[in-house]
Coordinates of C-alpha atoms and ligand atoms in Angstrom, one line a residue:
M926 CA 71.1 -28.6 74.1
T927 CA 71.9 -28.6 77.8
A928 CA 70.1 -32.0 78.4
W929 CA 72.8 -33.8 76.5
K930 CA 75.4 -32.4 78.8
T931 CA 73.5 -33.5 81.9
L932 CA 72.9 -36.9 80.3
H933 CA 76.6 -37.4 79.6
T934 CA 77.3 -36.8 83.3
L935 CA 74.5 -39.1 84.3
R936 CA 75.7 -41.7 81.9
D937 CA 79.2 -41.6 83.5
R938 CA 77.7 -41.8 86.9
A939 CA 75.6 -44.8 85.9
A940 CA 78.5 -46.7 84.4
G941 CA 79.1 -49.2 87.2
R942 CA 75.5 -49.0 88.6
S943 CA 73.7 -52.2 89.3
I944 CA 70.2 -52.3 87.9
L945 CA 69.2 -54.6 90.8
S946 CA 70.3 -52.0 93.3
L947 CA 67.8 -49.5 91.8
F948 CA 65.1 -51.9 92.8
D949 CA 66.5 -52.1 96.3
A950 CA 66.7 -48.3 96.5
D951 CA 63.1 -47.8 95.2
P952 CA 60.6 -50.5 96.2
A953 CA 58.1 -48.9 93.7
R954 CA 60.5 -49.0 90.8
A955 CA 58.7 -51.8 88.9
T956 CA 55.5 -49.7 88.6
G957 CA 57.3 -46.3 88.6
F958 CA 59.4 -47.3 85.6
A959 CA 56.6 -48.8 83.6
A960 CA 53.7 -47.2 81.7
E961 CA 50.3 -48.6 80.7
A962 CA 48.2 -47.3 77.9
D963 CA 45.0 -48.8 76.3
G964 CA 45.9 -52.3 77.4
L965 CA 49.7 -52.2 76.7
L966 CA 52.3 -52.3 79.4
F967 CA 55.8 -51.0 78.7
D968 CA 58.3 -51.9 81.4
Y969 CA 61.7 -50.1 81.3
S970 CA 62.6 -50.8 85.0
K971 CA 65.2 -53.3 84.0
T972 CA 67.5 -50.6 82.7
A973 CA 69.9 -48.3 84.4
I974 CA 67.6 -45.3 84.0
D975 CA 66.8 -43.7 87.3
A976 CA 64.5 -40.8 88.1
E977 CA 67.1 -38.2 87.5
T978 CA 68.1 -39.7 84.2
R979 CA 64.5 -40.0 83.1
A980 CA 63.9 -36.4 83.9
A981 CA 66.9 -35.4 81.8
L982 CA 65.7 -37.6 78.9
L983 CA 62.3 -36.0 79.1
Q984 CA 64.1 -32.6 79.1
L985 CA 66.0 -33.7 76.0
A986 CA 62.7 -34.4 74.2
E987 CA 61.4 -31.0 75.2
E988 CA 64.6 -29.2 74.1
A989 CA 64.4 -31.0 70.7
D990 CA 60.8 -29.8 70.4
V991 CA 59.3 -33.3 69.9
A992 CA 55.9 -31.9 70.7
G993 CA 56.2 -29.2 68.1
R994 CA 57.4 -31.6 65.4
R995 CA 54.7 -34.1 66.3
A996 CA 52.0 -31.4 65.9
A997 CA 53.6 -30.4 62.6
M998 CA 53.5 -34.0 61.4
F999 CA 49.9 -34.6 62.3
A1000 CA 48.9 -31.3 60.8
G1001 CA 50.3 -32.2 57.4
A1002 CA 53.3 -29.8 57.4
R1003 CA 56.1 -30.7 55.0
I1004 CA 58.4 -32.1 57.6
N1005 CA 60.2 -34.4 55.1
E1006 CA 62.3 -31.5 54.1
T1007 CA 64.7 -33.1 51.7
E1008 CA 61.9 -34.4 49.6
G1009 CA 59.5 -31.5 50.3
R1010 CA 56.8 -33.8 51.5
A1011 CA 54.2 -34.0 54.3
V1012 CA 54.3 -37.1 56.4
L1013 CA 50.7 -38.3 56.9
H1014 CA 50.6 -42.0 57.1
T1015 CA 48.6 -41.3 60.3
A1016 CA 45.8 -40.0 58.1
L1017 CA 45.4 -43.5 56.6
R1018 CA 44.3 -44.8 60.0
N1019 CA 42.1 -41.9 60.7
P1020 CA 39.9 -41.6 57.6
D1021 CA 37.2 -39.5 59.3
A1022 CA 39.7 -36.7 60.2
A1023 CA 39.9 -33.4 58.4
I1024 CA 43.5 -32.9 57.2
T1025 CA 44.8 -30.4 54.7
V1026 CA 48.1 -30.2 53.0
D1027 CA 48.9 -26.7 51.8
G1028 CA 45.3 -25.8 52.3
A1029 CA 43.9 -28.7 50.2
D1030 CA 41.7 -31.3 51.9
V1031 CA 43.4 -34.6 51.3
M1032 CA 40.8 -36.8 53.0
P1033 CA 38.1 -37.3 50.3
E1034 CA 40.5 -39.1 48.0
L1035 CA 41.8 -41.2 50.9
R1036 CA 38.3 -42.2 51.9
E1037 CA 37.3 -43.0 48.4
T1038 CA 40.3 -45.3 48.0
L1039 CA 39.6 -47.0 51.3
G1040 CA 36.0 -47.5 50.1
R1041 CA 37.2 -49.0 46.8
M1042 CA 39.7 -51.3 48.6
T1043 CA 37.0 -52.5 50.9
A1044 CA 34.6 -53.2 48.0
F1045 CA 37.3 -54.9 46.1
A1046 CA 38.4 -57.1 49.0
E1047 CA 34.8 -58.0 49.8
G1048 CA 34.2 -58.8 46.1
V1049 CA 37.2 -61.1 45.9
R1050 CA 36.5 -62.7 49.2
A1051 CA 32.8 -63.3 48.2
G1052 CA 33.8 -64.5 44.8
H1053 CA 32.0 -61.7 42.9
I1054 CA 35.3 -60.4 41.6
A1055 CA 36.7 -63.5 39.9
P1056 CA 39.3 -64.5 37.4
P1057 CA 38.3 -63.8 33.8
G1058 CA 38.4 -67.6 33.1
G1059 CA 35.8 -68.3 35.8
G1060 CA 36.1 -69.7 39.3
R1061 CA 37.4 -67.7 42.3
F1062 CA 40.6 -66.0 43.3
S1063 CA 41.8 -68.6 45.8
H1064 CA 45.4 -67.3 45.8
V1065 CA 46.9 -63.8 46.0
V1066 CA 50.5 -63.0 45.2
N1067 CA 51.7 -59.6 46.4
I1068 CA 54.7 -58.5 44.3
G1069 CA 56.6 -55.7 46.1
I1070 CA 59.8 -55.1 48.1
G1071 CA 60.8 -53.0 51.1
G1072 CA 57.8 -51.2 52.4
S1073 CA 55.7 -52.6 49.7
D1074 CA 56.3 -56.1 51.1
L1075 CA 57.5 -56.1 54.7
G1076 CA 54.4 -54.5 56.2
P1077 CA 51.7 -56.6 54.6
A1078 CA 53.9 -59.8 54.8
M1079 CA 54.6 -59.2 58.5
A1080 CA 51.0 -58.3 59.4
T1081 CA 49.5 -61.1 57.4
R1082 CA 51.7 -63.6 59.2
A1083 CA 51.0 -61.9 62.5
L1084 CA 47.3 -62.2 62.1
A1085 CA 47.2 -65.8 60.8
P1086 CA 44.3 -66.7 63.1
Y1087 CA 42.2 -64.0 61.4
C1088 CA 43.1 -65.1 57.8
D1089 CA 39.9 -66.5 56.3
G1090 CA 40.2 -65.1 52.8
P1091 CA 42.3 -66.2 49.8
E1092 CA 45.8 -67.7 50.5
V1093 CA 48.2 -64.8 50.3
H1094 CA 51.9 -65.1 49.2
F1095 CA 54.6 -62.6 48.9
V1096 CA 57.3 -62.2 46.3
S1097 CA 60.0 -59.6 46.8
N1098 CA 63.4 -60.7 45.8
V1099 CA 64.6 -60.3 42.2
D1100 CA 66.2 -63.7 42.7
G1101 CA 64.2 -65.8 40.3
A1102 CA 64.0 -68.5 42.9
H1103 CA 61.5 -66.5 44.8
I1104 CA 58.9 -66.1 42.2
H1105 CA 59.6 -69.5 40.9
D1106 CA 58.9 -71.1 44.2
V1107 CA 55.8 -69.1 44.9
L1108 CA 54.3 -69.7 41.4
D1109 CA 54.9 -73.4 42.0
R1110 CA 52.7 -73.2 45.1
V1111 CA 49.7 -71.3 43.6
Q1112 CA 47.1 -72.2 41.1
L1113 CA 47.9 -69.7 38.4
T1114 CA 44.3 -69.6 36.9
A1115 CA 43.0 -68.7 40.3
T1116 CA 45.6 -66.2 41.3
L1117 CA 45.3 -62.5 41.8
F1118 CA 48.6 -60.6 41.4
I1119 CA 49.0 -57.4 43.3
V1120 CA 51.8 -55.3 42.0
A1121 CA 52.7 -53.1 45.0
S1122 CA 55.1 -50.3 44.3
K1123 CA 54.8 -46.7 45.2
T1124 CA 57.1 -45.6 42.4
F1125 CA 56.3 -48.4 40.0
T1126 CA 59.9 -48.3 38.9
T1127 CA 61.6 -50.6 41.5
I1128 CA 63.6 -53.0 39.4
E1129 CA 62.9 -56.1 41.6
T1130 CA 59.1 -55.5 41.5
M1131 CA 58.9 -54.6 37.9
T1132 CA 61.0 -57.7 36.9
N1133 CA 58.8 -60.0 39.0
A1134 CA 55.6 -58.4 37.7
E1135 CA 56.7 -58.9 34.1
T1136 CA 57.6 -62.5 34.8
A1137 CA 54.2 -63.1 36.4
R1138 CA 52.5 -61.5 33.5
E1139 CA 54.4 -63.7 31.0
R1140 CA 53.7 -66.9 32.9
L1141 CA 50.0 -65.9 33.2
A1142 CA 49.7 -65.0 29.5
A1143 CA 51.2 -68.3 28.6
R1144 CA 48.7 -70.1 30.8
V1145 CA 45.4 -68.2 30.4
G1146 CA 46.1 -66.2 27.3
A1147 CA 47.3 -62.6 26.9
D1148 CA 43.7 -61.4 26.7
K1149 CA 42.8 -62.8 30.1
A1150 CA 46.1 -62.0 31.9
P1151 CA 45.3 -58.4 32.8
G1152 CA 42.2 -59.5 34.7
H1153 CA 44.5 -61.1 37.2
F1154 CA 46.3 -57.9 38.1
V1155 CA 45.8 -54.9 40.4
A1156 CA 48.3 -52.2 41.2
L1157 CA 49.0 -50.3 44.4
S1158 CA 51.0 -47.2 43.5
S1159 CA 51.4 -43.4 43.5
A1160 CA 52.3 -43.4 39.8
P1161 CA 49.1 -43.8 37.7
D1162 CA 50.9 -43.1 34.4
R1163 CA 53.2 -46.1 35.0
T1164 CA 50.5 -48.4 36.1
A1165 CA 48.6 -47.5 33.0
A1166 CA 51.7 -48.2 30.9
F1167 CA 52.0 -51.6 32.5
G1168 CA 48.4 -52.2 31.3
I1169 CA 46.5 -52.1 34.5
P1170 CA 43.2 -50.2 34.1
P1171 CA 42.5 -47.2 36.5
E1172 CA 39.7 -49.1 38.3
R1173 CA 42.2 -51.7 39.3
V1174 CA 44.7 -49.2 40.6
F1175 CA 44.6 -48.2 44.3
G1176 CA 46.6 -45.0 44.6
F1177 CA 48.1 -43.1 47.5
A1178 CA 49.8 -39.7 47.9
D1179 CA 53.5 -39.0 48.1
W1180 CA 53.0 -38.2 51.8
V1181 CA 52.8 -41.9 52.6
G1182 CA 56.4 -43.2 52.9
G1183 CA 57.1 -46.7 51.7
R1184 CA 57.9 -48.1 55.2
Y1185 CA 54.8 -46.4 56.7
S1186 CA 52.4 -47.6 54.0
V1187 CA 50.9 -50.8 55.3
W1188 CA 47.9 -48.8 56.6
G1189 CA 46.7 -47.8 53.1
P1190 CA 46.5 -49.5 49.7
I1191 CA 49.8 -51.3 50.3
G1192 CA 47.8 -53.2 52.9
L1193 CA 45.4 -54.6 50.3
S1194 CA 46.8 -58.1 50.6
L1195 CA 46.3 -58.0 54.3
M1196 CA 42.8 -56.8 53.8
L1197 CA 42.1 -59.6 51.4
A1198 CA 43.5 -62.1 53.9
V1199 CA 41.8 -61.0 57.1
G1200 CA 38.8 -59.1 55.7
P1201 CA 37.9 -55.4 55.8
E1202 CA 36.6 -55.5 59.3
N1203 CA 39.8 -56.9 60.8
F1204 CA 41.8 -54.5 58.7
R1205 CA 39.7 -51.7 60.1
A1206 CA 40.5 -52.9 63.6
F1207 CA 44.2 -52.8 62.7
L1208 CA 43.7 -49.2 61.6
D1209 CA 41.8 -48.5 64.9
G1210 CA 44.7 -49.8 66.9
G1211 CA 47.1 -47.6 65.1
R1212 CA 44.8 -44.6 65.5
A1213 CA 44.5 -45.3 69.2
M1214 CA 48.3 -45.2 69.5
D1215 CA 48.3 -41.9 67.6
R1216 CA 45.9 -40.4 70.0
H1217 CA 48.0 -41.7 72.9
F1218 CA 51.2 -40.3 71.4
Q1219 CA 49.5 -36.9 70.9
E1220 CA 47.7 -36.7 74.2
A1221 CA 49.5 -38.6 76.9
P1222 CA 52.0 -36.6 79.1
P1223 CA 55.6 -37.4 78.1
S1224 CA 56.3 -39.3 81.3
G1225 CA 53.5 -41.8 80.5
N1226 CA 53.8 -41.7 76.8
L1227 CA 54.8 -45.1 75.4
P1228 CA 56.4 -44.0 72.1
M1229 CA 58.3 -41.3 74.0
L1230 CA 59.5 -43.6 76.7
L1231 CA 60.5 -46.3 74.1
A1232 CA 62.4 -43.7 72.2
L1233 CA 64.1 -42.2 75.2
T1234 CA 65.2 -45.7 76.4
G1235 CA 66.6 -46.2 72.9
I1236 CA 68.5 -42.9 73.0
W1237 CA 69.9 -43.8 76.4
H1238 CA 71.2 -47.1 75.3
N1239 CA 72.4 -46.2 71.8
Q1240 CA 73.6 -42.6 71.8
L1241 CA 74.5 -42.3 75.5
C1242 CA 75.7 -45.7 76.7
G1243 CA 77.1 -46.5 73.2
H1244 CA 75.4 -49.8 72.6
A1245 CA 75.4 -50.1 68.9
T1246 CA 72.6 -52.6 68.4
R1247 CA 69.3 -53.5 69.9
A1248 CA 67.6 -56.8 69.7
V1249 CA 63.8 -57.1 69.1
L1250 CA 62.7 -60.3 70.7
P1251 CA 59.0 -61.1 70.3
Y1252 CA 57.8 -64.1 72.3
E1253 CA 55.2 -64.7 69.6
Q1254 CA 56.0 -66.9 66.7
R1255 CA 53.6 -65.1 64.4
L1256 CA 55.7 -62.0 64.9
E1257 CA 58.6 -63.7 63.2
L1258 CA 58.8 -61.1 60.5
L1259 CA 58.7 -58.2 62.9
P1260 CA 62.4 -57.8 63.3
A1261 CA 62.8 -57.6 59.5
Y1262 CA 60.0 -55.1 59.4
L1263 CA 61.5 -53.0 62.2
Q1264 CA 64.9 -53.1 60.5
Q1265 CA 63.5 -51.2 57.6
L1266 CA 61.4 -48.9 59.8
E1267 CA 64.2 -48.0 62.1
M1268 CA 67.3 -48.3 60.0
E1269 CA 66.0 -46.8 56.8
S1270 CA 64.5 -44.0 58.8
N1271 CA 67.3 -43.1 61.2
G1272 CA 70.4 -44.7 59.7
K1273 CA 71.8 -41.3 58.6
S1274 CA 74.9 -39.3 59.3
V1275 CA 73.7 -35.9 58.2
A1276 CA 71.2 -33.8 60.1
M1277 CA 68.2 -32.2 58.6
D1278 CA 70.1 -29.0 58.0
G1279 CA 73.0 -30.8 56.1
A1280 CA 75.5 -30.7 59.0
A1281 CA 77.3 -33.8 60.1
L1282 CA 75.4 -35.6 62.8
D1283 CA 77.2 -34.9 66.1
R1284 CA 76.4 -38.3 67.6
Q1285 CA 75.7 -41.9 66.5
S1286 CA 72.8 -42.4 64.1
G1287 CA 70.0 -44.8 64.9
P1288 CA 71.1 -48.3 66.0
I1289 CA 71.4 -51.6 64.3
V1290 CA 68.2 -53.5 64.8
W1291 CA 68.0 -57.3 64.7
G1292 CA 66.2 -60.1 66.4
A1293 CA 64.2 -63.3 66.1
P1294 CA 61.2 -64.7 68.0
G1295 CA 61.7 -66.3 71.4
T1296 CA 62.2 -69.0 72.2
N1297 CA 64.0 -69.8 69.0
G1298 CA 66.6 -67.1 69.5
Q1299 CA 67.5 -68.5 72.9
H1300 CA 69.0 -71.5 71.1
A1301 CA 70.9 -69.4 68.7
F1302 CA 72.3 -66.0 69.6
Y1303 CA 71.3 -65.5 73.3
Q1304 CA 74.7 -66.9 74.3
L1305 CA 76.3 -63.7 73.1
I1306 CA 73.6 -61.6 74.7
H1307 CA 74.3 -63.2 78.1
Q1308 CA 78.0 -63.7 78.0
G1309 CA 79.5 -61.8 75.1
T1310 CA 81.7 -58.9 75.6
R1311 CA 79.2 -56.4 74.1
V1312 CA 76.0 -55.3 75.7
V1313 CA 72.9 -55.7 73.6
P1314 CA 69.9 -53.9 75.0
C1315 CA 66.9 -56.3 74.4
E1316 CA 63.3 -55.4 73.7
F1317 CA 61.1 -58.3 74.7
M1318 CA 57.5 -58.5 73.9
A1319 CA 54.8 -61.0 74.6
G1320 CA 51.0 -61.5 74.7
A1321 CA 49.3 -62.5 77.9
A1322 CA 47.2 -65.1 76.0
G1323 CA 47.6 -67.0 72.8
H1324 CA 45.0 -67.9 70.2
E1325 CA 45.1 -71.6 71.1
P1326 CA 43.3 -72.2 74.4
D1327 CA 43.9 -75.9 74.0
L1328 CA 47.6 -75.2 74.0
A1329 CA 47.7 -72.9 77.1
G1330 CA 50.5 -75.0 78.5
H1331 CA 52.7 -74.0 75.6
H1332 CA 51.9 -70.4 76.2
Q1333 CA 52.7 -70.6 79.9
L1334 CA 56.1 -72.0 79.0
L1335 CA 56.6 -69.3 76.4
L1336 CA 55.9 -66.5 78.9
A1337 CA 58.1 -68.2 81.6
N1338 CA 60.9 -68.1 79.1
C1339 CA 60.4 -64.5 78.2
L1340 CA 60.4 -63.4 81.8
A1341 CA 63.3 -65.7 82.6
Q1342 CA 65.5 -64.1 80.0
S1343 CA 65.1 -60.6 81.1
E1344 CA 65.6 -61.6 84.7
A1345 CA 68.7 -63.6 83.8
L1346 CA 70.1 -60.7 81.9
M1347 CA 69.6 -58.4 84.8
R1348 CA 70.6 -60.7 87.6
G1349 CA 73.5 -62.6 86.0
R1350 CA 75.5 -65.1 88.1
S1351 CA 78.5 -64.2 90.2
L1352 CA 81.7 -66.1 90.3
D1353 CA 80.9 -67.2 93.8
A1354 CA 77.6 -68.6 92.8
A1355 CA 79.2 -70.4 89.8
R1356 CA 81.9 -71.9 92.2
A1357 CA 79.2 -73.2 94.5
L1358 CA 77.4 -74.7 91.6
M1359 CA 80.6 -76.5 90.4
E1360 CA 81.4 -77.6 93.9
S1361 CA 78.0 -79.3 94.2
A1362 CA 78.6 -80.9 90.8
G1363 CA 81.8 -82.5 92.3
Y1364 CA 84.5 -80.3 90.9
A1365 CA 87.5 -79.2 93.0
G1366 CA 90.7 -77.2 92.8
A1367 CA 91.9 -75.6 89.6
E1368 CA 89.3 -77.5 87.5
L1369 CA 86.5 -76.1 89.7
E1370 CA 87.9 -72.6 89.2
R1371 CA 88.2 -73.0 85.4
Q1372 CA 84.7 -74.5 85.1
A1373 CA 83.2 -71.9 87.3
R1374 CA 84.6 -69.0 85.2
H1375 CA 82.7 -70.3 82.2
R1376 CA 79.5 -70.3 84.1
V1377 CA 79.6 -66.6 85.2
F1378 CA 77.0 -64.3 83.8
P1379 CA 78.0 -60.7 84.1
G1380 CA 74.3 -59.6 84.5
N1381 CA 73.3 -56.0 84.7
R1382 CA 72.3 -56.2 81.0
P1383 CA 69.4 -53.9 80.2
S1384 CA 66.1 -54.9 78.6
T1385 CA 62.6 -53.6 78.2
T1386 CA 59.4 -55.6 78.0
L1387 CA 56.2 -54.8 76.2
L1388 CA 53.2 -56.8 77.2
Y1389 CA 49.8 -56.9 75.4
P1390 CA 46.7 -58.9 76.1
M1391 CA 46.7 -60.9 72.8
L1392 CA 47.9 -60.4 69.3
T1393 CA 44.6 -59.1 67.7
P1394 CA 44.4 -56.8 64.7
Y1395 CA 43.9 -53.9 67.0
V1396 CA 46.9 -54.8 69.2
L1397 CA 49.1 -55.2 66.1
G1398 CA 48.0 -51.8 65.0
Q1399 CA 49.0 -50.4 68.4
I1400 CA 52.4 -52.0 68.3
I1401 CA 53.3 -50.9 64.8
A1402 CA 52.2 -47.3 65.4
L1403 CA 54.1 -47.4 68.7
Y1404 CA 57.3 -48.3 66.9
E1405 CA 56.7 -45.8 64.1
H1406 CA 56.4 -43.0 66.7
R1407 CA 59.4 -44.2 68.6
V1408 CA 61.4 -43.9 65.4
F1409 CA 59.9 -40.4 64.9
V1410 CA 60.9 -39.2 68.4
E1411 CA 64.4 -40.6 68.1
G1412 CA 64.8 -38.9 64.7
V1413 CA 63.7 -35.6 66.0
I1414 CA 66.0 -35.8 69.0
L1415 CA 68.9 -36.7 66.7
G1416 CA 67.9 -33.9 64.2
I1417 CA 67.5 -36.5 61.4
N1418 CA 64.9 -36.5 58.7
S1419 CA 63.4 -39.9 59.3
F1420 CA 61.4 -39.9 56.1
D1421 CA 63.9 -39.9 53.3
Q1422 CA 66.2 -42.8 52.3
W1423 CA 69.0 -41.4 50.0
G1424 CA 71.3 -44.2 51.2
V1425 CA 69.6 -46.8 49.1
E1426 CA 70.2 -45.0 45.8
L1427 CA 73.9 -45.5 45.1
G1428 CA 73.7 -49.2 45.1
K1429 CA 70.7 -49.1 42.8
E1430 CA 72.5 -46.9 40.3
L1431 CA 75.6 -49.2 40.3
A1432 CA 73.4 -52.3 39.9
K1433 CA 71.9 -50.7 36.8
S1434 CA 75.3 -50.0 35.3
L1435 CA 76.6 -53.5 36.3
A1436 CA 73.7 -55.4 34.8
P1437 CA 75.1 -55.3 31.2
V1438 CA 78.5 -56.2 32.5
V1439 CA 77.2 -59.3 34.3
A1440 CA 75.2 -60.1 31.2
G1441 CA 78.5 -59.9 29.2
T1442 CA 77.3 -57.2 26.8
E1443 CA 79.6 -54.6 28.3
T1444 CA 83.2 -54.8 29.6
A1445 CA 84.3 -54.3 33.2
E1446 CA 86.8 -51.7 32.2
G1447 CA 87.1 -48.8 34.6
R1448 CA 85.7 -50.9 37.5
D1449 CA 87.8 -51.6 40.6
G1450 CA 90.0 -54.6 40.8
S1451 CA 87.9 -56.6 43.3
T1452 CA 84.7 -56.1 41.2
R1453 CA 86.6 -57.1 38.0
N1454 CA 87.9 -60.2 39.8
L1455 CA 84.5 -61.2 41.1
L1456 CA 83.0 -60.7 37.6
A1457 CA 85.6 -62.9 36.1
Y1458 CA 84.8 -65.7 38.5
L1459 CA 81.1 -65.4 37.7
A1460 CA 81.8 -65.5 34.0
R1461 CA 83.9 -68.6 34.5
H1462 CA 81.3 -70.5 36.6
R1463 CA 78.0 -69.4 35.2
G1464 CA 77.9 -72.2 32.7
Ligands
F6P1057 O1 64.9 -48.9 48.0 C1 64.3 -48.5 49.1 C2 62.8 -48.2 48.8 O2 62.7 -47.0 48.2 C3 62.0 -48.3 50.1 O3 62.0 -47.1 50.8 C4 60.7 -48.7 49.6 O4 59.8 -49.2 50.6 C5 61.1 -49.8 48.6 O5 62.2 -49.3 48.0 C6 60.1 -50.1 47.6 O6 59.7 -49.0 46.8 P1 58.5 -49.0 45.8 O7 57.3 -49.1 46.7 O8 58.5 -47.6 45.2 O9 58.6 -50.1 44.9

């Protein structure tokens, strides 16, 4: 692709460029390097991308045929080639669409399931669907991991102001401490357990589900325990084998990837918490972003611009990580959610055709909400030797009008950080500061050097009016499509995850060794040594 070549030249040329100088050269930069869509504002002006670079990045997307792959995805083509699957999570948020996979209409079943989920959620919320022993389901425990946990957990936390249903908890880790602590907090006789697992084979989820069933059976009796369970899965034979009747199973097709599944049955816990109407608004937000992604011209297309900024920073400028920094406490689980979405999707070194990737895979994603992160890791972001492109996000308004002062401070901090990263502080400015603080001579020089901020550190900012269900849907779909665009440009299949398998296999074979029923013979020296320590200290 010729755009890569152009971009390498532009990257070299941009090496020493000051971002601030781009604002001096172009008075309209702030608006020219920002795009607004359906209430969202994406600002990428605080990066070293100039008009020429942007043109080359857009050219790159064109050469990679992002538009063609996008059309194929929405049309239900089997673009997940290593698993031979279509990729249609977008259908979940567009239930009225007409979509076929290999000529078969996939929508009637999807609509029927959404209808059943809605009726079920309404029934539980109204108390018509109740525990077999009487009363109401006041607590819900979603048992799932990865995509069967992170999406609903993140969204339920994000939409706390809309949660007026049963209290929802999440158990994911196979660490017994997790289920123990959650079971301690719920009233077992009034708890609905949702076993969320696409495959219904995931060891963590099945172990936790069995523990929940045992505890329940001990408390309410084995006859009543099944009435406390529902399953969300693509494997009806396995849900039946677990003892969950078909009317309590909400299924979905193999074309819904785990990390893209919050929009369908895996979102049942969210629907129970916020109600079907708010859940529908969440879907509508996602759908609106889909339409924008499909229809907006590339230069004003938010997912495209977010992706191209990512490619610029990661594959071209060589910045290995990116920080996601939501100035929104209720988005505290978003970095973890995006870690799976981005790193499980694009953390690959082989291209779709099996050839070695000719550049870096997707970046390492990490982060925490502002302002908390400021008092933890921002030191490195401002003064460390590595450059960490930052992705700020914030809502214009919070949900607490009586705490508007807090919100103003929050926003001031968000804006201050991106400004500080770009502006920095020169040695001269630091010297002046130290002089006015009374320092002189060598000590002044020494103190000043510690107070220099290199600046010129890139960031983007995504602003939204308020974190409503609709807006959350927009943001999540925006990031999904960003990952898609980056994957297409890198030639990666963003929808498989073979890299998680080897560890799973080894864990299976190690379980009897840890339990002491098999020997460690044949294992490497380190693993044998660690096993020996564990055996000595397990008590
Ligand atoms: O191990 C990775 C993974 O397969 C994820 O892709 C998935 O979201 C998670 O495990 C859970 O899988 P399941 O829903 O099948 O339990």
